[in-house]
Short mmCIF file of C-alpha atoms in Angstrom, two decimals:
data_model
loop_
_atom_site.label_atom_id
_atom_site.label_comp_id
_atom_site.label_asym_id
_atom_site.label_seq_id
_atom_site.Cartn_x
_atom_site.Cartn_y
_atom_site.Cartn_z
CA MET A 1 117.56 77.62 87.09
CA LYS A 2 119.86 77.63 84.11
CA TYR A 3 123.46 77.28 84.82
CA LEU A 4 126.66 77.74 82.81
CA LEU A 5 128.90 74.48 83.49
CA ILE A 6 132.24 75.94 82.43
CA MET A 7 134.60 73.12 81.20
CA GLN A 8 138.38 74.73 82.66
CA ILE A 9 141.27 72.76 81.06
CA ASP A 10 144.45 73.33 81.21
CA PRO A 11 145.82 72.06 77.97
CA THR A 12 149.10 70.34 78.89
CA VAL A 13 147.17 68.47 81.33
CA LEU A 14 144.90 67.34 77.93
CA GLU A 15 147.85 66.79 75.86
CA ASN A 16 149.43 64.17 78.93
CA LEU A 17 146.30 61.81 79.32
CA THR A 18 146.68 58.28 78.53
CA ALA A 19 144.40 57.04 75.55
CA GLU A 20 142.53 55.25 78.48
CA GLN A 21 141.80 58.64 80.23
CA SER A 22 141.60 60.49 76.59
CA LYS A 23 138.78 57.80 75.91
CA ALA A 24 137.06 57.43 78.88
CA ILE A 25 136.32 61.37 78.66
CA GLU A 26 135.05 61.00 75.15
CA ALA A 27 132.72 58.16 76.66
CA GLY A 28 131.76 60.20 79.45
CA HIS A 29 130.56 63.33 77.70
CA GLY A 30 128.18 61.44 75.88
CA ALA A 31 126.96 59.32 78.47
CA PHE A 32 126.23 62.92 80.06
CA ILE A 33 124.87 64.27 76.74
CA ASP A 34 122.20 61.48 77.04
CA THR A 35 121.37 61.44 80.76
CA ILE A 36 120.37 65.36 80.52
CA THR A 37 118.94 64.86 77.63
CA LYS A 38 116.58 62.31 78.65
CA SER A 39 116.09 64.31 81.86
CA GLY A 40 115.26 67.09 79.86
CA GLU A 41 117.55 69.62 81.36
CA LEU A 42 120.00 70.09 78.38
CA ILE A 43 120.12 73.58 76.73
CA GLY A 44 123.15 72.92 74.67
CA THR A 45 126.89 72.71 74.71
CA GLN A 46 129.92 73.64 72.79
CA ALA A 47 133.27 72.85 72.80
CA LEU A 48 136.21 75.53 72.03
CA ALA A 49 139.00 75.38 69.81
CA ASP A 50 142.22 75.97 71.80
CA PRO A 51 143.23 79.55 73.10
CA SER A 52 145.92 79.55 70.87
CA ARG A 53 143.51 80.36 68.10
CA SER A 54 141.54 83.24 69.76
CA ALA A 55 141.50 86.59 68.88
CA VAL A 56 141.34 89.63 71.74
CA VAL A 57 139.93 93.21 70.22
CA ALA A 58 140.24 95.81 72.78
CA SER A 59 140.60 99.13 73.55
CA ARG A 60 144.17 100.30 74.58
CA GLY A 61 144.92 104.13 75.07
CA GLY A 62 141.70 105.22 73.11
CA THR A 63 142.32 103.14 70.03
CA THR A 64 140.42 99.68 69.25
CA VAL A 65 143.54 96.89 68.92
CA VAL A 66 142.91 93.19 67.87
CA THR A 67 145.64 91.12 69.13
CA ASP A 68 146.07 87.19 68.16
CA GLY A 69 146.10 85.00 71.46
CA PRO A 70 144.35 84.50 74.87
CA PHE A 71 142.83 87.74 76.93
CA VAL A 72 145.25 86.25 79.75
CA GLU A 73 147.64 84.39 79.43
CA ALA A 74 147.05 81.37 81.79
CA LYS A 75 147.76 77.86 82.81
CA GLU A 76 143.74 77.01 82.61
CA TYR A 77 141.16 78.07 80.05
CA MET A 78 137.71 77.59 79.10
CA GLY A 79 137.56 74.61 77.00
CA GLY A 80 133.79 74.70 76.53
CA PHE A 81 130.74 74.66 78.16
CA TYR A 82 127.30 73.19 79.10
CA VAL A 83 123.97 75.14 79.37
CA VAL A 84 121.53 73.44 81.63
CA ASP A 85 118.49 74.04 83.36
CA THR A 86 117.97 72.66 86.41
CA GLU A 87 115.46 72.88 89.67
CA THR A 88 117.71 73.19 92.30
CA GLU A 89 121.27 74.29 92.99
CA GLU A 90 122.22 70.69 94.65
CA ARG A 91 120.94 69.11 91.31
CA VAL A 92 123.69 71.40 89.24
CA ARG A 93 126.31 70.14 91.47
CA GLU A 94 125.16 66.58 91.16
CA LEU A 95 125.24 67.03 87.30
CA ALA A 96 128.75 68.70 87.13
CA ALA A 97 130.36 66.04 89.22
CA MET A 98 128.88 63.65 86.46
CA ILE A 99 131.28 65.10 83.59
CA PRO A 100 134.41 63.37 83.50
CA ASP A 101 136.97 66.19 83.81
CA THR A 102 136.25 66.15 87.19
CA ALA A 103 137.84 62.79 87.61
CA ILE A 104 140.72 64.03 86.29
CA GLU A 105 143.64 65.95 88.33
CA GLY A 106 143.95 69.13 86.85
CA LEU A 107 140.89 69.99 85.48
CA ALA A 108 137.65 71.19 86.51
CA VAL A 109 134.28 72.20 86.09
CA GLU A 110 132.92 75.83 87.26
CA ILE A 111 129.36 76.66 87.55
CA ARG A 112 128.09 79.89 87.33
CA PRO A 113 124.16 80.96 87.11
CA VAL A 114 122.61 82.11 84.05
CA VAL A 115 120.66 85.56 84.76
CA PHE A 116 119.36 86.32 80.89
CA THR A 117 119.40 84.25 77.81
CA MET A 118 117.93 85.29 74.35
CA GLY A 119 118.38 83.69 71.17
CA PHE A 120 119.18 80.00 71.14
CA GLY A 121 115.95 79.53 69.20
CA LEU A 122 114.06 79.70 72.44
CA THR A 123 112.23 82.59 71.89
CA GLU A 124 110.86 82.46 68.35
CA PRO A 125 107.47 82.98 67.68
CA GLU A 126 105.49 79.42 67.16
CA ALA A 127 105.27 78.65 63.34
CA SER A 128 101.33 77.73 63.34
CA MET B 1 107.17 66.68 115.45
CA LEU B 2 104.86 67.94 118.14
CA VAL B 3 107.41 70.24 119.24
CA ALA B 4 107.68 71.58 116.17
CA ARG B 5 103.96 72.00 116.37
CA TYR B 6 103.68 73.66 119.11
CA ARG B 7 106.48 75.93 118.92
CA GLN B 8 104.30 77.11 116.44
CA PHE B 9 101.14 77.48 118.95
CA ASP B 10 103.27 79.68 121.14
CA LEU B 11 104.40 82.05 118.32
CA CYS B 12 100.33 82.19 117.33
CA GLU B 13 99.96 83.00 120.48
CA ASP B 14 101.63 85.82 120.76
CA ALA B 15 100.33 87.47 117.59
CA VAL B 16 96.81 86.80 119.52
CA GLN B 17 98.30 88.62 122.28
CA GLU B 18 99.44 91.68 120.27
CA ALA B 19 96.55 91.34 118.27
CA LEU B 20 94.21 92.03 121.29
CA LEU B 21 96.28 94.43 122.44
CA ALA B 22 96.26 96.31 119.18
CA ALA B 23 92.44 96.27 118.92
CA ALA B 24 92.06 97.39 122.93
CA THR B 25 94.26 100.22 121.94
CA GLN B 26 93.33 101.26 118.35
CA TRP B 27 89.50 100.61 117.58
CA PRO B 28 88.16 102.92 120.43
CA SER B 29 89.60 105.85 118.87
CA GLN B 30 89.09 104.68 114.98
CA GLY B 31 85.51 103.87 115.25
CA VAL B 32 84.65 101.35 112.51
CA PRO B 33 85.94 101.54 108.78
CA ALA B 34 83.19 102.72 106.23
CA GLU B 35 85.84 101.32 103.44
CA PRO B 36 84.83 97.84 102.55
CA VAL B 37 88.94 96.98 102.43
CA GLY B 38 89.23 98.60 105.35
CA TRP B 39 86.41 96.59 106.95
CA LEU B 40 87.82 93.37 105.77
CA VAL B 41 91.11 94.26 107.51
CA THR B 42 89.17 94.52 111.07
CA VAL B 43 87.54 91.19 110.06
CA ALA B 44 90.88 89.79 109.49
CA ARG B 45 92.47 90.77 112.70
CA ARG B 46 89.61 89.53 114.26
CA ARG B 47 89.39 86.02 112.19
CA LEU B 48 92.79 85.29 112.25
CA THR B 49 93.09 85.40 115.85
CA ASP B 50 89.84 83.85 117.06
CA LEU B 51 90.79 81.48 114.38
CA TRP B 52 94.05 80.44 115.22
CA ARG B 53 92.54 79.84 119.01
CA SER B 54 90.13 77.44 117.50
CA GLU B 55 92.07 75.77 115.50
CA SER B 56 94.57 75.34 118.01
CA ALA B 57 91.86 74.00 120.37
CA ARG B 58 91.02 71.65 117.57
CA ARG B 59 93.86 70.01 117.06
CA ARG B 60 94.33 69.77 120.38
CA ARG B 61 91.44 67.75 121.15
CA GLU B 62 92.37 65.76 118.08
CA GLU B 63 95.60 64.78 118.99
CA GLU B 64 93.80 64.14 122.68
CA SER B 65 91.62 61.90 121.07
CA GLY B 66 93.54 60.60 118.29
CA PHE B 67 91.01 61.08 115.89
CA ASP B 68 91.69 62.27 111.97
CA PRO B 69 89.07 65.01 111.00
CA PRO B 70 86.45 64.02 108.75
CA PRO B 71 87.21 62.95 105.49
CA GLU B 72 85.96 64.99 102.56
CA VAL B 73 83.71 63.82 99.75
CA PRO B 74 86.24 63.35 97.02
CA GLY B 75 85.55 65.97 94.01
CA VAL B 76 84.28 63.91 90.77
CA ASP B 77 85.54 66.70 88.18
CA ASP B 78 87.90 65.61 85.64
CA SER B 79 90.23 68.60 85.70
CA LEU B 80 90.77 68.16 89.38
CA GLN B 81 91.34 64.61 89.27
CA VAL B 82 93.79 65.77 86.52
CA LEU B 83 95.63 68.24 88.50
CA LEU B 84 95.95 66.51 91.07
CA MET B 85 97.66 63.43 88.99
CA CYS B 86 100.23 66.54 87.50
CA VAL B 87 101.70 67.19 91.23
CA HIS B 88 102.91 63.62 91.60
CA PRO B 89 105.17 63.41 94.74
CA ASP B 90 108.16 61.33 92.50
CA LEU B 91 107.90 64.72 89.95
CA SER B 92 110.00 67.93 90.41
CA ASP B 93 108.45 71.24 90.57
CA ALA B 94 109.30 72.00 86.65
CA SER B 95 107.82 68.89 85.51
CA ARG B 96 104.94 69.62 88.02
CA ILE B 97 104.48 72.80 86.25
CA ALA B 98 105.26 71.90 82.78
CA LEU B 99 102.76 68.97 82.66
CA THR B 100 100.20 70.99 84.85
CA LEU B 101 100.56 73.87 81.92
CA ARG B 102 100.09 70.95 79.07
CA ALA B 103 97.64 68.89 80.85
CA VAL B 104 95.38 70.98 82.45
CA GLY B 105 96.00 74.19 80.95
CA GLY B 106 96.10 72.90 77.45
CA LEU B 107 99.04 74.99 76.22
CA THR B 108 101.53 73.51 73.67
CA THR B 109 104.90 72.06 74.22
CA ALA B 110 105.86 74.82 71.99
CA GLU B 111 104.08 77.21 74.59
CA ILE B 112 105.34 75.87 77.57
CA ALA B 113 108.91 75.90 76.19
CA ARG B 114 108.94 78.92 75.18
CA ALA B 115 107.32 80.48 78.59
CA PHE B 116 110.46 78.75 80.31
CA LEU B 117 113.08 80.05 77.84
CA VAL B 118 114.28 76.42 77.16
CA PRO B 119 114.47 74.63 73.60
CA GLU B 120 111.24 72.78 72.32
CA ALA B 121 112.82 69.58 72.13
CA THR B 122 113.59 70.03 76.24
CA MET B 123 110.18 70.63 77.10
CA ALA B 124 108.98 67.55 75.33
CA GLN B 125 111.42 65.27 76.84
CA ARG B 126 109.91 66.93 80.24
CA ILE B 127 106.69 66.55 79.94
CA SER B 128 106.94 62.89 78.49
CA ARG B 129 108.84 61.79 81.21
CA ALA B 130 106.72 63.35 83.83
CA LYS B 131 103.76 61.26 81.69
CA ALA B 132 105.57 58.21 82.23
CA THR B 133 106.31 58.65 85.77
CA ILE B 134 102.21 59.40 86.91
CA THR B 135 100.96 56.78 85.05
CA LYS B 136 102.80 54.54 87.10
CA GLY B 137 101.19 55.53 90.14
CA GLY B 138 97.26 55.48 88.96
CA GLY B 139 94.95 58.08 89.56
CA VAL B 140 92.92 56.70 92.77
CA PHE B 141 93.53 59.05 95.54
CA THR B 142 93.20 58.19 99.46
CA VAL B 143 91.39 61.28 101.19
CA ASP B 144 94.92 61.75 102.94
CA LEU B 145 96.62 61.80 100.00
CA ARG B 146 94.05 63.99 98.27
CA ALA B 147 94.47 67.01 100.89
CA GLU B 148 98.62 66.44 100.10
CA ARG B 149 98.10 66.52 96.37
CA LEU B 150 96.13 69.55 96.66
CA ALA B 151 98.52 71.74 98.38
CA ALA B 152 101.42 70.66 96.43
CA ALA B 153 98.90 71.65 93.17
CA LEU B 154 98.18 75.06 95.09
CA HIS B 155 101.95 75.38 95.21
CA VAL B 156 102.05 74.92 91.64
CA LEU B 157 99.58 77.11 90.66
CA TYR B 158 101.78 79.78 92.79
CA LEU B 159 104.71 78.78 90.80
CA ILE B 160 103.48 79.44 87.93
CA PHE B 161 101.61 82.71 88.89
CA ASN B 162 105.40 83.91 90.47
CA GLU B 163 107.26 82.51 87.29
CA GLY B 164 104.87 85.27 85.12
CA TYR B 165 104.97 87.92 87.70
CA THR B 166 108.76 88.07 87.96
CA ALA B 167 109.90 86.82 84.85
CA SER B 168 113.26 86.28 85.99
CA GLU B 169 114.80 85.56 82.59
CA GLY B 170 114.67 87.88 79.43
CA GLY B 171 112.40 87.22 76.75
CA VAL B 172 109.47 88.70 77.82
CA LEU B 173 107.74 89.62 75.12
CA THR B 174 106.71 86.47 73.26
CA ARG B 175 106.38 85.10 76.89
CA VAL B 176 102.86 83.22 77.47
CA ASP B 177 101.24 85.14 80.27
CA LEU B 178 101.63 82.72 82.90
CA CYS B 179 99.94 85.21 85.30
CA ALA B 180 96.84 84.92 83.63
CA GLU B 181 97.10 81.01 82.84
CA ALA B 182 97.68 80.73 86.43
CA ILE B 183 94.55 82.93 87.74
CA ARG B 184 92.72 80.84 84.74
CA LEU B 185 93.17 77.66 86.86
CA THR B 186 93.10 78.70 89.82
CA ARG B 187 89.67 80.44 89.02
CA MET B 188 88.69 76.82 87.71
CA LEU B 189 89.73 75.14 90.65
CA ARG B 190 87.89 77.66 92.81
CA ARG B 191 84.75 76.49 90.68
CA THR B 192 85.03 73.03 91.33
CA LEU B 193 86.14 73.66 95.43
CA PRO B 194 83.98 76.73 96.30
CA ALA B 195 84.44 74.98 100.33
CA ASP B 196 88.28 75.23 100.13
CA SER B 197 89.78 78.56 102.13
CA GLU B 198 93.01 78.05 100.60
CA VAL B 199 92.12 78.01 97.41
CA ALA B 200 89.86 81.00 97.65
CA GLY B 201 92.87 82.42 99.51
CA LEU B 202 95.31 81.96 96.65
CA LEU B 203 93.11 83.41 94.12
CA ALA B 204 92.64 86.36 96.38
CA LEU B 205 96.08 86.46 96.64
CA MET B 206 96.90 86.16 92.74
CA LEU B 207 94.68 88.64 92.05
CA LEU B 208 95.65 91.90 94.27
CA THR B 209 99.42 90.59 93.29
CA ASP B 210 98.31 90.97 89.64
CA SER B 211 96.37 94.34 90.34
CA ARG B 212 99.36 96.11 90.78
CA ARG B 213 101.40 94.54 87.76
CA GLU B 214 100.96 97.23 85.57
CA THR B 215 102.94 99.80 88.08
CA ARG B 216 105.48 97.52 88.96
CA THR B 217 107.92 98.65 86.06
CA ASP B 218 108.67 102.03 84.50
CA ALA B 219 108.46 102.78 80.43
CA ASP B 220 112.34 101.67 80.48
CA GLY B 221 111.39 98.15 82.21
CA HIS B 222 112.79 99.04 85.23
CA LEU B 223 111.33 97.78 88.38
CA VAL B 224 109.35 100.12 90.62
CA PRO B 225 109.17 99.46 94.55
CA LEU B 226 105.56 99.44 96.11
CA ALA B 227 106.70 102.56 97.92
CA ASP B 228 106.48 104.55 94.23
CA GLN B 229 103.77 102.54 92.35
CA ASP B 230 100.87 104.83 91.13
CA ARG B 231 98.30 103.48 93.28
CA SER B 232 95.29 104.98 91.33
CA ARG B 233 96.47 102.56 88.14
CA TRP B 234 95.97 99.77 90.48
CA ASP B 235 93.31 97.52 88.96
CA ARG B 236 90.02 98.46 91.27
CA ASP B 237 88.14 95.19 89.38
CA GLN B 238 90.98 92.87 90.94
CA ILE B 239 91.13 94.29 94.29
CA ALA B 240 87.17 94.12 95.02
CA GLU B 241 87.13 90.42 93.39
CA ALA B 242 89.94 89.36 95.70
CA VAL B 243 88.22 91.14 98.65
CA ALA B 244 85.26 89.72 98.25
CA LEU B 245 86.96 86.10 98.35
CA LEU B 246 88.71 86.99 101.43
CA GLU B 247 85.23 88.44 103.03
CA GLU B 248 83.64 85.24 102.49
CA VAL B 249 86.37 82.46 103.40
CA LEU B 250 88.35 84.34 106.29
CA PRO B 251 85.27 83.57 108.59
CA ARG B 252 85.07 80.35 108.02
CA ARG B 253 88.26 80.16 110.09
CA GLU B 254 90.33 77.85 108.25
CA LEU B 255 93.69 79.37 108.17
CA GLY B 256 96.07 79.11 105.74
CA GLU B 257 99.15 80.88 104.23
CA TYR B 258 97.52 81.83 101.07
CA GLN B 259 94.57 83.65 103.10
CA VAL B 260 96.93 85.05 105.50
CA GLN B 261 99.37 86.31 101.92
CA ALA B 262 96.23 87.55 100.76
CA ALA B 263 95.32 89.42 103.61
CA ILE B 264 98.61 91.52 103.83
CA ALA B 265 98.29 92.26 99.94
CA ALA B 266 94.73 93.47 101.16
CA VAL B 267 96.10 95.82 103.78
CA HIS B 268 98.72 97.23 100.91
CA ALA B 269 95.62 97.81 98.55
CA GLU B 270 93.47 99.13 101.02
CA ALA B 271 96.09 101.99 102.11
CA ALA B 272 95.64 105.28 99.75
CA THR B 273 98.81 106.04 100.04
CA ASP B 274 102.47 104.10 101.11
CA ALA B 275 102.35 106.47 104.39
CA ASP B 276 98.61 105.52 104.72
CA THR B 277 99.92 101.78 104.76
CA ASP B 278 98.56 99.90 108.19
CA TRP B 279 102.42 98.27 108.96
CA ALA B 280 101.67 97.46 112.31
CA GLN B 281 98.62 95.07 111.05
CA ILE B 282 101.13 93.99 108.21
CA GLU B 283 103.51 93.04 110.85
CA LEU B 284 101.19 91.81 112.64
CA LEU B 285 99.78 89.22 109.54
CA TYR B 286 103.76 88.27 108.74
CA ARG B 287 103.75 87.07 112.55
CA LEU B 288 100.91 84.75 111.47
CA LEU B 289 102.71 83.64 108.61
CA GLU B 290 105.87 83.07 109.86
CA GLY B 291 103.87 80.79 112.70
CA LEU B 292 102.49 79.03 109.65
CA THR B 293 105.53 78.54 107.38
CA GLY B 294 108.60 78.80 109.80
CA SER B 295 109.92 80.49 106.33
CA PRO B 296 113.10 82.71 107.17
CA VAL B 297 112.08 84.95 104.22
CA VAL B 298 109.11 85.39 106.06
CA THR B 299 111.25 86.75 108.71
CA LEU B 300 112.84 89.05 106.60
CA ASN B 301 109.53 90.68 104.91
CA ARG B 302 108.30 90.77 108.77
CA ALA B 303 111.93 92.95 109.59
CA VAL B 304 111.03 95.36 106.58
CA ALA B 305 107.47 95.78 107.98
CA LEU B 306 108.60 96.23 111.71
CA GLY B 307 111.18 98.64 110.42
CA MET B 308 107.90 100.82 108.99
CA ALA B 309 105.62 100.37 112.10
CA ALA B 310 108.47 100.66 115.00
CA GLY B 311 111.72 102.25 113.05
CA PRO B 312 114.31 101.26 111.11
CA GLN B 313 116.68 99.45 114.46
CA ALA B 314 113.64 97.56 115.29
CA GLY B 315 113.76 95.94 111.71
CA LEU B 316 117.80 95.79 112.30
CA ASP B 317 117.70 93.53 115.69
CA LEU B 318 115.30 91.30 114.08
CA LEU B 319 117.48 91.03 110.77
CA ASP B 320 120.01 89.79 112.84
CA THR B 321 118.06 87.45 114.47
CA VAL B 322 117.53 85.47 111.04
CA ALA B 323 120.20 87.02 108.68
CA ALA B 324 122.77 83.94 109.72
CA ASP B 325 120.20 81.53 108.89
CA PRO B 326 121.97 78.67 106.53
CA ARG B 327 118.70 78.66 104.31
CA LEU B 328 119.29 82.25 103.51
CA ALA B 329 122.94 81.46 102.66
CA ARG B 330 124.26 83.41 99.47
CA HIS B 331 120.96 85.04 99.42
CA HIS B 332 120.56 88.69 98.23
CA ARG B 333 117.48 89.64 100.42
CA PRO B 334 119.22 89.95 103.78
CA ASP B 335 121.21 92.78 102.30
CA ALA B 336 118.40 94.13 100.22
CA VAL B 337 116.78 94.55 103.72
CA ARG B 338 119.62 95.62 105.48
CA ALA B 339 120.23 98.58 102.78
CA HIS B 340 116.99 99.49 103.00
CA LEU B 341 116.88 99.50 106.95
CA LEU B 342 120.27 101.45 107.49
CA GLU B 343 119.34 104.19 104.40
CA ARG B 344 116.34 104.97 106.19
CA LEU B 345 118.65 105.11 109.64
CA GLY B 346 120.78 107.82 107.68
CA ASP B 347 123.64 105.28 107.36
CA ARG B 348 124.54 106.26 103.77
CA ASP B 349 127.73 104.38 103.69
CA GLY B 350 126.51 100.91 105.25
CA ALA B 351 123.42 101.27 102.90
CA ARG B 352 125.37 102.09 99.80
CA GLU B 353 127.58 98.69 100.44
CA CYS B 354 124.82 96.63 101.68
CA TYR B 355 123.02 97.56 98.09
CA ARG B 356 125.90 96.87 96.25
CA ARG B 357 126.55 93.33 98.09
CA ALA B 358 122.75 92.43 97.12
CA ALA B 359 123.20 93.46 93.79
CA ARG B 360 125.98 90.90 93.23
CA ALA B 361 123.80 88.44 94.82
CA THR B 362 120.55 88.51 93.24
CA LEU B 363 119.93 86.25 89.71
CA ASN B 364 117.18 88.50 88.76
CA ARG B 365 118.31 91.39 86.66
CA ALA B 366 115.71 93.78 87.03
CA GLU B 367 116.03 93.67 90.65
CA GLN B 368 119.79 93.74 90.04
CA ARG B 369 119.28 97.02 87.98
CA TYR B 370 117.27 98.23 90.71
CA LEU B 371 119.91 97.55 93.78
CA GLU B 372 122.53 99.17 91.55
CA ASP B 373 120.27 102.09 91.17
CA ARG B 374 119.94 102.60 94.78
CA ALA B 375 123.51 102.35 95.62
CA ARG B 376 123.89 104.93 93.45
CA ARG B 377 121.23 107.44 95.01
CA VAL B 378 122.26 106.76 98.46
CA GLN B 379 125.65 107.71 97.42
CA ASP B 380 124.43 111.06 95.90
CA GLY B 381 122.51 111.94 99.16
CA ARG B 382 118.89 111.46 96.23
CA GLY B 383 117.75 108.29 98.68
CA ALA B 384 114.30 108.30 100.80
CA PRO B 385 114.79 110.88 103.56
CA PRO B 386 115.73 109.49 106.67
CA SER B 387 112.51 108.90 108.70
CA HIS B 388 111.47 108.07 112.55
#
């Protein structure tokens, strides 16, 4: 079963991290990627730019408008994600707890099951 | 452990009594069925009950005497040996499946990766790790270990088939036909172990399930429930082959969950229309399966069958006994079953609410669409008419 592990970040928390904390997070993600690559559970991961760089396209009163900024002004945003394929729900919870963000007050990892996947080079016909 | 075992015996002895009661009341009026599948069902009813009696008596004798059953002669077939190695207890099911398809099925890593929608590198990593794990243990099995491994191997083949059958995630067009592969491997196993009744039971179950595959979705890829499937398009050759298998193994009195599941599928295959389905028989078989597996999911299925055999209220009463089982927590099936039973009871509001809850909880998109559609239909009053 595939899951999206959403890194819920609070930009002000990230700005106020100590140098050691910041280093620990970086090293922790590296170690995490290494672990789930070796175990054959990593599908992919991406980190996202600050929400101030977002633009939202939506229908307002019958016309489509583009607005700079995030969809909802909030304290926490999705900072990035991992897509993993694990055997059980217990295992994905175990994996989420390995992500260094979960050791920092004010950051969190949300687990959402994936119900449809296309692309990412997963369904291309065999070359031979 | 003994208590657990005897609790199972009690359940199944109930089933024995019900079967005898059913036989006493139905057979004299119905006579001997002319259809071969009908004949099978009669045999199944007799055998499964007889069987259960002799099985429990045999176990009691063994437990009293402290004796284990005599060992089987180990098979010499290489692919069997490889299969048993692929289901090493230290491996996860996902790794067992990947390794089985690679080492026994001969699929390429790329094919397996595509079938499970993971990157090829991910699958390659999974397979190489799994290989490293199994070579640590060696390939010589004691008799006890062999039986355990064979059960695990059947489970893996069953999982491969189910993955192909439910196609839980998109990308269907480019997927390897996992159902055909599971059937091929199980056929191979059957040739190696013709004396194993559960191997035959599993093959029969796959064939019976696969016989309905073409009718399971409509042209738009939407799920078609069993009741609405075009039975004239069910694959009769596959059904006949499965029935022949069951006719061969059921009289051996070696009851197992795959044989019982296949017997249930055979009862469905026997019915010319949904209305002709012998739900009392199916309910009885689910009761046997409940005793064998202790699974709350089986009880859910039995609630559906009981709802058809004895009316929706009886189904709901049974559902209430199992819905709170922690093993079903966050599972969509209890709500889906409740919705179906409430709809048949004529409680449209309750049914709609339960269909919607089930639709939100399921992780299968085809099923989600189906449940949302049912919720809309019951709202518009286009649902199935209340019955009983």
